[in-house]
XYZ file of C-alpha atoms in Angstrom:
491
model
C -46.847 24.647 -4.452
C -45.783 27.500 -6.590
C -45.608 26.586 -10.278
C -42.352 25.890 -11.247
C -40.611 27.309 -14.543
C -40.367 25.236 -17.874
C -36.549 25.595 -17.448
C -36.915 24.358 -13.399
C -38.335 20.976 -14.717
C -35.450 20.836 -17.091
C -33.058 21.344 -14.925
C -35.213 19.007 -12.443
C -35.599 16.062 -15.117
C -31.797 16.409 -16.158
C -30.434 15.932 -12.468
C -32.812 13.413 -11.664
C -31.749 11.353 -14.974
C -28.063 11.689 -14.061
C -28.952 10.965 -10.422
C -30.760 7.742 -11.611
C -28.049 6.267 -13.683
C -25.533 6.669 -10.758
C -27.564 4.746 -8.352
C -27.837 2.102 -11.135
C -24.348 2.363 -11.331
C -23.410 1.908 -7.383
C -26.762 -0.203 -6.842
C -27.536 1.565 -4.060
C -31.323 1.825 -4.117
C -31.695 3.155 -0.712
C -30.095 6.571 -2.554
C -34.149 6.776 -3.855
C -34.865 8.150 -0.576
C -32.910 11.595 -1.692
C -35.039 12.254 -4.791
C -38.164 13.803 -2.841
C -35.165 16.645 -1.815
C -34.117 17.294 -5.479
C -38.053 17.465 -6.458
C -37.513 20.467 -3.801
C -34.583 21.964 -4.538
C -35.905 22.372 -8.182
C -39.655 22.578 -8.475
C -41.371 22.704 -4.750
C -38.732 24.778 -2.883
C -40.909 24.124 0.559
C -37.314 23.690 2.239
C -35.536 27.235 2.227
C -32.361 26.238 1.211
C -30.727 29.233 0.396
C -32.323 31.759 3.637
C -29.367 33.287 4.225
C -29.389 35.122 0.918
C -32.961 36.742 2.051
C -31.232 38.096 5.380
C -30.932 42.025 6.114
C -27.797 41.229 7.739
C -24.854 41.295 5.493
C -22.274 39.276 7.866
C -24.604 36.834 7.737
C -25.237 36.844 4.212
C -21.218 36.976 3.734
C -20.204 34.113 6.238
C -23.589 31.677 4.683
C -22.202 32.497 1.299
C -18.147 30.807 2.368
C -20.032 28.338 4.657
C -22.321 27.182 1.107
C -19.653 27.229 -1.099
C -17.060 25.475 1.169
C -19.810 22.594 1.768
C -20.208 21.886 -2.060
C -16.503 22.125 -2.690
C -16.271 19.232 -0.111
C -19.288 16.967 -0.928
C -17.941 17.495 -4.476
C -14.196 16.682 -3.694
C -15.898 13.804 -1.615
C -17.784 11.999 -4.561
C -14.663 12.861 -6.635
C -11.941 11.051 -4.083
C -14.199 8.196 -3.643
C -15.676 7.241 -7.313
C -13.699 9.321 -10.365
C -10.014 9.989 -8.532
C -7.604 10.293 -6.093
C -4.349 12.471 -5.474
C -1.474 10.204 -4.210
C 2.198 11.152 -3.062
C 4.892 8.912 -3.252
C 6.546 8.648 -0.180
C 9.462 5.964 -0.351
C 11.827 4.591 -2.876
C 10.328 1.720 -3.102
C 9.278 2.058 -6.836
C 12.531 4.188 -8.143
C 13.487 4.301 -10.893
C 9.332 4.200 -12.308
C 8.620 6.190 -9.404
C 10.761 9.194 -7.592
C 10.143 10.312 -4.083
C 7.977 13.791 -4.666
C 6.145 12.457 -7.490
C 2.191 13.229 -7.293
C -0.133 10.887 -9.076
C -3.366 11.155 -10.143
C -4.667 7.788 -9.239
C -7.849 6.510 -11.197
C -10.779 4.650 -9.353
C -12.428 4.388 -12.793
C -9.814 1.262 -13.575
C -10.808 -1.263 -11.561
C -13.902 0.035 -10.178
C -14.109 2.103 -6.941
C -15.318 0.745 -3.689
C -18.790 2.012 -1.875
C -17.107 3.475 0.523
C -17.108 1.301 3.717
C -16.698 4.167 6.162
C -19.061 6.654 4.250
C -18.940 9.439 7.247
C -15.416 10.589 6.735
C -14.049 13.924 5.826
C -12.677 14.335 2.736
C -8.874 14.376 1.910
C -7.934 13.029 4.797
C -7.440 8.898 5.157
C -7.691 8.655 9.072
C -6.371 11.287 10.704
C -7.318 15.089 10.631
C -3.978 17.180 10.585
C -3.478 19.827 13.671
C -5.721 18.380 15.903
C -4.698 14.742 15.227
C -7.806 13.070 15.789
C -9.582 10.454 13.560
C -10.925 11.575 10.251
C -13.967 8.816 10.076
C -16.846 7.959 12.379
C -16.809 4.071 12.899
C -20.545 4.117 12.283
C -22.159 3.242 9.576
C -19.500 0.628 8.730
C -20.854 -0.691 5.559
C -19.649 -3.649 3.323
C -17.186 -4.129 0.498
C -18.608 -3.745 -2.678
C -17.210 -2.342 -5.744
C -19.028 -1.154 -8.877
C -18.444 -1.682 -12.462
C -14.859 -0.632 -13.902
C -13.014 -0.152 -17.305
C -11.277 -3.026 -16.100
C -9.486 -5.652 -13.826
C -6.043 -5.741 -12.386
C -3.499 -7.157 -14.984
C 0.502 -8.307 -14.029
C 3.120 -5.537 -14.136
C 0.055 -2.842 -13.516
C 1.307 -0.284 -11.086
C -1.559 -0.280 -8.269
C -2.257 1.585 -5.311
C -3.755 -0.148 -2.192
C -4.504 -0.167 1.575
C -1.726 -1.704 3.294
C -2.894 -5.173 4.517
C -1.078 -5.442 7.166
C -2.104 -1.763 8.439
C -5.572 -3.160 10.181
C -4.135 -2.936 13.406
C -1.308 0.154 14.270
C 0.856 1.408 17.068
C 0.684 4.830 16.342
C 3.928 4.951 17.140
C 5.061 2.783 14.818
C 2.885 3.533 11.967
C 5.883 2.808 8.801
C 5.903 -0.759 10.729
C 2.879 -3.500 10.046
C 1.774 -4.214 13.783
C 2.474 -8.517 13.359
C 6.186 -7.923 12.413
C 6.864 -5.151 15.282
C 5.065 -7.855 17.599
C 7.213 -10.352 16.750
C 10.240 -8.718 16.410
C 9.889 -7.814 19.870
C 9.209 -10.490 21.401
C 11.963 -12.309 20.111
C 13.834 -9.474 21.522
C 12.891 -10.572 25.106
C 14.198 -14.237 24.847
C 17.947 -14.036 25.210
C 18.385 -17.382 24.437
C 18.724 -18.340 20.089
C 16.087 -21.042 19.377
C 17.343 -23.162 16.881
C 14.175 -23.290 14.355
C 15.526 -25.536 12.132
C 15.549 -28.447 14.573
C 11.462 -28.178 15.887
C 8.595 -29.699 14.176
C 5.855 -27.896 12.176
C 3.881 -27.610 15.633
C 6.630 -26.957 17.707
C 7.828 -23.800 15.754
C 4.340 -22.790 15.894
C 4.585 -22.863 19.670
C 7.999 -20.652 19.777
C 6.127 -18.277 17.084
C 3.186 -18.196 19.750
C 5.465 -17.113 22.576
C 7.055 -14.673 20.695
C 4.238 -13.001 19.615
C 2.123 -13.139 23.011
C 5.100 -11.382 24.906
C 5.776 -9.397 22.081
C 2.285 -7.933 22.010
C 2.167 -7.599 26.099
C 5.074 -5.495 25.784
C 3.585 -3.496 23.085
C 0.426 -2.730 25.175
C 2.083 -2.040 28.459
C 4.155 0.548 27.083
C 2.080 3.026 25.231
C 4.472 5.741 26.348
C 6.929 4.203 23.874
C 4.963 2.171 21.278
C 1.861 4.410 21.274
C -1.707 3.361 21.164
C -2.861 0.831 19.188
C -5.709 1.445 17.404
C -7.283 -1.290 15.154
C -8.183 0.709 11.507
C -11.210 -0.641 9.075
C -9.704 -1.617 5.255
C -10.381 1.502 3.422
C -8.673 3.819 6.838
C -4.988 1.655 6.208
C -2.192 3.635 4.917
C -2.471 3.661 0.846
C 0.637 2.116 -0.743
C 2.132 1.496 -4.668
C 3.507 -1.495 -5.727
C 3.713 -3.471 -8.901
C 1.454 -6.373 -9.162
C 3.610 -9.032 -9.990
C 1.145 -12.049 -9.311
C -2.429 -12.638 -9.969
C -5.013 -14.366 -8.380
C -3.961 -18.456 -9.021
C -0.487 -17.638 -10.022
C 2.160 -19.554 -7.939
C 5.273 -17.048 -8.094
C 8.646 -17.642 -7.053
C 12.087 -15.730 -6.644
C 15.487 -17.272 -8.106
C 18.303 -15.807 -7.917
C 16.223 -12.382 -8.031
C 14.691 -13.349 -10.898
C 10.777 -13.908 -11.085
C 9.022 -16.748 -11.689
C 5.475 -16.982 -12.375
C 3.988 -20.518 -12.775
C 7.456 -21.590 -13.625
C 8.308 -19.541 -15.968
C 10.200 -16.216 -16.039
C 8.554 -13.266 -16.040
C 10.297 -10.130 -17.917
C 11.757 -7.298 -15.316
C 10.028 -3.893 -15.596
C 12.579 -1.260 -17.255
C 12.684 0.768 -13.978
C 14.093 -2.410 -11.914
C 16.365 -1.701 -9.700
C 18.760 -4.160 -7.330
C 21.192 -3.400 -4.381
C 25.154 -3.753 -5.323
C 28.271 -3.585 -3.080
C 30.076 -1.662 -5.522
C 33.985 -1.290 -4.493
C 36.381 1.305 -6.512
C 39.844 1.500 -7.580
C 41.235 3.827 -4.637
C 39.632 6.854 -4.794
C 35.642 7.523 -4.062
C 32.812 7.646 -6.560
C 32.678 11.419 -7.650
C 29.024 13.004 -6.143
C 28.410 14.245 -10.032
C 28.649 10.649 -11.252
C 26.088 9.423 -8.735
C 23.877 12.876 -9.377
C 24.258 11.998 -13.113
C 23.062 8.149 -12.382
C 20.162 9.261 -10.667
C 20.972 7.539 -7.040
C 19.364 10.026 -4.372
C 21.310 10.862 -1.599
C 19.459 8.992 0.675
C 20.469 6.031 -0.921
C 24.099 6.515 -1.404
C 25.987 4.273 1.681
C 29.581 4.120 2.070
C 30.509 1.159 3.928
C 33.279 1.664 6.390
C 36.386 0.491 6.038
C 36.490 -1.359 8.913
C 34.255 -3.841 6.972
C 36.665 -4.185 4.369
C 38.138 -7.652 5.665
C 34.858 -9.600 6.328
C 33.507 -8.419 2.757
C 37.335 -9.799 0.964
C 35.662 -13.214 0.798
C 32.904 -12.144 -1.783
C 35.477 -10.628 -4.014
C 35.753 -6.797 -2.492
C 39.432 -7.524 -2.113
C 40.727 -4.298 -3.690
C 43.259 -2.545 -1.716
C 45.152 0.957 -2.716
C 48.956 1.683 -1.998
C 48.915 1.893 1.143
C 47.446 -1.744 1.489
C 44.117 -0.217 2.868
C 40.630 -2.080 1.136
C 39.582 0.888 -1.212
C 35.892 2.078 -0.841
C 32.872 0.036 -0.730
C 29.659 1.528 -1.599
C 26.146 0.091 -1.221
C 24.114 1.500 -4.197
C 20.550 0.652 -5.962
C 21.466 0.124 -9.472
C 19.177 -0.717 -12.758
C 20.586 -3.011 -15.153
C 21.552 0.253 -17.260
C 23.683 2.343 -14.529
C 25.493 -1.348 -13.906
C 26.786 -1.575 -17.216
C 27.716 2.294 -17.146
C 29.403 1.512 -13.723
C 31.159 -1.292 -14.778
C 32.570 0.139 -18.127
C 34.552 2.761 -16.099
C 37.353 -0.103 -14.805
C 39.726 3.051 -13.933
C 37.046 4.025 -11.125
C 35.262 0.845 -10.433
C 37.126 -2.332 -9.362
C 34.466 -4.968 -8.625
C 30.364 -4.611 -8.275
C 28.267 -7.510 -6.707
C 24.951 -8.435 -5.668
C 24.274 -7.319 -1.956
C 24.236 -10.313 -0.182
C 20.888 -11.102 1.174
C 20.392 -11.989 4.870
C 17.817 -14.939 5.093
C 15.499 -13.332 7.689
C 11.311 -12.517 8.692
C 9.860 -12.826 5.681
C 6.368 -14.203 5.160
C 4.920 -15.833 6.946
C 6.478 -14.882 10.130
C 5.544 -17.944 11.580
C 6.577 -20.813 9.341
C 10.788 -21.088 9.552
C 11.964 -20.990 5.794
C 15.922 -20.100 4.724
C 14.265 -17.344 1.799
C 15.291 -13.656 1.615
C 14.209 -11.315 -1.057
C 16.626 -12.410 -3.935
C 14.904 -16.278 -3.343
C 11.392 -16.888 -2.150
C 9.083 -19.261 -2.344
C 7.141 -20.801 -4.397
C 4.180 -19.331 -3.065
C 0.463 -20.147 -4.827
C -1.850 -17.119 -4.694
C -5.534 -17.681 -3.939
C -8.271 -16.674 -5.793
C -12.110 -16.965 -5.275
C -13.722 -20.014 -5.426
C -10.806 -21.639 -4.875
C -10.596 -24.903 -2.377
C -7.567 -26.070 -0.625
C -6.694 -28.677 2.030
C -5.165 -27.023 4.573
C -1.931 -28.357 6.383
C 0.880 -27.517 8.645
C 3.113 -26.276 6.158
C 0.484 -23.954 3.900
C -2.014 -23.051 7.158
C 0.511 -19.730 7.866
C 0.566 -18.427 4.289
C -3.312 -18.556 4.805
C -4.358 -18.026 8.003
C -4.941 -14.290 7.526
C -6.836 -14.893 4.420
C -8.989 -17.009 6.167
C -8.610 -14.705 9.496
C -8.002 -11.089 9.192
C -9.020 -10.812 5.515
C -12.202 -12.806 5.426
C -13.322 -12.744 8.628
C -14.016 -16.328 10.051
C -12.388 -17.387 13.253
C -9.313 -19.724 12.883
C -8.003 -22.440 15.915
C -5.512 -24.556 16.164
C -5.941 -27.563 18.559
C -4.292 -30.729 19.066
C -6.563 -32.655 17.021
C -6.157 -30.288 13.756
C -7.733 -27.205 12.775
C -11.049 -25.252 13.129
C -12.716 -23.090 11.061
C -15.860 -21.202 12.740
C -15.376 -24.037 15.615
C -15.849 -26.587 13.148
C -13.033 -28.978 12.362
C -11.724 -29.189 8.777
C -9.075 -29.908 6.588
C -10.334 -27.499 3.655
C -11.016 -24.044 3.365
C -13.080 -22.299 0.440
C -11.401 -18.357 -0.721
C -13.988 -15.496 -0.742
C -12.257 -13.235 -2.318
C -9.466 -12.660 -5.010
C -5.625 -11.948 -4.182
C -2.515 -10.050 -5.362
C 1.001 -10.404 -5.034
C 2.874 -6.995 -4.885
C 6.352 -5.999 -4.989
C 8.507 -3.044 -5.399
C 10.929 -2.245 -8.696
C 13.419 -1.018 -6.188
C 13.487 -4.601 -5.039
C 15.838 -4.721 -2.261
C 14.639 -1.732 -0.798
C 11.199 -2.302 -0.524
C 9.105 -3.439 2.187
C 6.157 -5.274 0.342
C 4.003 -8.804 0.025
C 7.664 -11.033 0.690
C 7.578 -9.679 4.027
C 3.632 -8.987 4.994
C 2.001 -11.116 2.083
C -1.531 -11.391 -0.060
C -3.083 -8.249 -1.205
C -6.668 -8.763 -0.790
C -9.116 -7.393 -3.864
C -11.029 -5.294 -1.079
C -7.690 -3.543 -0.695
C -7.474 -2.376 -4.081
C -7.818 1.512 -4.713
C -6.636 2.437 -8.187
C -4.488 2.891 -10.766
C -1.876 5.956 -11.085
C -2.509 7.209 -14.325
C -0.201 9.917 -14.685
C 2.468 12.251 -12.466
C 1.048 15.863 -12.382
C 3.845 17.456 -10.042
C 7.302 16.040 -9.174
C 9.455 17.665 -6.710
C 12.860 16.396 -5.733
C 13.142 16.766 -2.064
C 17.041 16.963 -2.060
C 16.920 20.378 -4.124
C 15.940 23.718 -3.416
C 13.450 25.813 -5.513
C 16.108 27.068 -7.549
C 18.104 24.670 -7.412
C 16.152 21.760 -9.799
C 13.090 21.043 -7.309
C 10.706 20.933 -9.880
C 11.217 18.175 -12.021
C 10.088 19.201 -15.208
C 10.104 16.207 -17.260
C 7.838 14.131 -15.180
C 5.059 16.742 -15.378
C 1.977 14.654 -16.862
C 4.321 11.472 -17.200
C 2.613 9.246 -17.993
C 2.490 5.802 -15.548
C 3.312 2.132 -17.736
């Protein structure tokens, strides 16, 4: 061994120190095994490394030098995504106004502590499939398990979060903006012509019709990959990454009156950024495109009802009608508590605005027959870990994928009650916390009313600021850049 340089062991002592605290950091021990390499790198240099800069051959030494540099740039972007940050696009409405379409976040892992990653071979900035050749992004071995190291914090209510989508572990690609139980059942109840009327079978019995449903549902699903695609089954930190708002906390028991939250009975305060769906009817003549521009409403969310509808919406108060005795415009619009109260100060324009009517439909869980809809739900208690329950009829489908998908343990239902890990039991023990997660643009957002728990392995990070915003209805100069959300920061 040639003897190294006093700066060398610097150098050497000062990455090994940093590479230290890390692993104490992760507790990963097993990284130990990597420290004979940095001895080399620095002080031994048995291992020639860098060869190609020793080469005659200048293609080689030019192509060696891009294939080095392009290496580091994505082991370093890897360690980045993974433990410090993560760039995040919004994608939906589902958090306007706190969050446009085109905004991109820089989402922290440093909050709440970042995961080990449980799919470590994977290649960076992509979260499961490679672009172009449209392949998977991650090798399925090693699959290691959840952990997640020390953060500057926990999740708190009202925290903006961004997490795998639950209800993404199984996908028909296909159908990837759909969770796979919902598109299941949704089509299976499809197939039975015949209405079954819920609200006259037992507990067991509408478990039975939810079986059927979701057994033909799924054969169909399968049988027809030319139309559904393939389904693929995708481990926790491969789902799609969403945003929400947490609005319940592990223990909380949250419920929805008359759109207004309830957490352990009491209300909880809207976020400023709240949005609700109106039917919004005018005086005669439509709502001016400036005027909507000017409230903010993208165009993607501006629905004129047709007037056809005018006669079954008269009972709800839409009764308006211009000189020619036709019903004057309905719109559907998102509206904060703010653009209401400008809308309904202009009475020369606006006639009557009310609260969409909700249709009482599939919301969670799929398979337990309730009258809610998004503007009332529940009460629904969310677990937490350590907690004990006694499981019935009527609470077993809120839990069942807690106890099944989320946890892992294998779940029966028999005649004689229920099994847990073919044991029979009445009580089941959480291993892990859950959220409750909801969008501010609450009728317009598919979230935990209609797929349910957020699981703490699910949990990514926290946006911590918007560093671009474009507005995808406007061209470059035209107002695409939206310069007063650069380095906005996230509430």
């Amino acid at each position: 061994m040639r003897k190294a340089t006093r700066a060398q062991w610097i150098r050497f002592v000062l990455v090994t120190v940093l590479y230290l605290l890390f692993l104490l950091w992760v507790k990963s021990w097993l990284g130990l095994l990597v420290l004979p390499f940095i001895f080399d790198i620095y002080i031994s240099k048995k291992i020639p490394w860098t060869f190609w800069k020793h080469s005659e051959n200048p293609v080689v030494r030019g192509v060696m030098s891009w294939v080095d540099a392009i290496v580091f740039a994505l082991v370093a972007v890897y360690f980045v995504n993974i433990f410090v940050f993560q760039n995040y696009q919004i994608p939906s409405s589902s958090m306007e106004k706190t969050m446009l379409v085109g905004d991109f976040l820089y989402v922290s892992k440093l909050s709440y502590g970042p995961r080990v990653p449980q799919t470590p071979l994977s290649m960076p900035l992509a979260q499961h499939t490679l672009p172009v050749v449209n392949t998977k992004s991650y090798i399925e071995w090693p699959r290691w398990d959840y952990k997640r190291v020390p953060g500057l914090g926990k999740v708190k209510r009202n925290d903006i979060v961004v997490f795998n989508f639950p209800a993404g572990d199984t996908v028909a690609l296909n159908h990837q903006g759909r969770d796979y139980q919902g598109l299941v059942y949704e089509e299976g109840k499809r197939m039975y012509s015949q209405q079954i009327d819920m609200d006259s079978l037992t507990r067991a019995q509408q478990r039975t019709v939810y079986d059927l449903y979701y057994a033909a549902g799924r054969n169909l699903i399968h049988s027809y990959p030319q139309n559904y695609g393939k389904v693929v089954v995708r481990p926790v930190d491969r789902r799609e990454n969403y945003v929400k708002r947490c609005v319940g906390l592990p223990g909380d028991t949250l419920e929805i009156r008359d759109t207004q939250l309830y957490i352990n009975n009491r209300i909880s305060e809207n976020p400023e950024g709240v949005q609700f769906s109106y039917l919004v009817q005018t005086t005669g003549a439509q709502i001016p495109e400036q005027l909507l521009d000017d409230l903010g409403i993208s165009k993607s969310e501006r629905y004129l009802v047709g007037r056809s509808a005018g006669p079954s919406l008269a009972p709800l108060g839409l009764d308006a009608k211009n000189d020619k005795g036709e019903y004057c415009p309905i719109y559907q619009l998102p509206l904060t508590a703010e653009m209401h109260r400008d809308l309904s100060g202009r009475s020369a324009l606006i006639a009557h605005i009310i609260l969409t009517p909700q249709i009482a439909g599939e919301m969670f869980p799929l398979n337990l027959h309730t009258h809610w809809d998004g503007n009332n739900y529940g009460p629904v208690w969310i677990p937490y870990k350590g907690a004990t329950i006694s499981l019935t009829e009527d609470n077993l489908p809120f839990y069942e994928r807690c106890i099944q998908a989320y946890e892992g343990n294998k779940l029966e239902v028999k005649q004689d009650g229920i099994y847990i890990n073919d044991v029979k039991t009445d009580t089941y023990t959480f291993g892990m916390d859950y959220y409750w997660m909801m969008g501010d643009n609450r009728n317009n957002s598919l979230d935990s009313r209609y797929w349910g728990f957020v699981p703490e392995d699910h949990i990514v990070g926290k946006p911590i600021v918007v560093w671009l915003s474009l507005n995808q209805e406007k061209g470059w100069f035209d107002g695409k850049i939206r310069w007063n959300r650069i380095f906005k920061k996230m509430k």
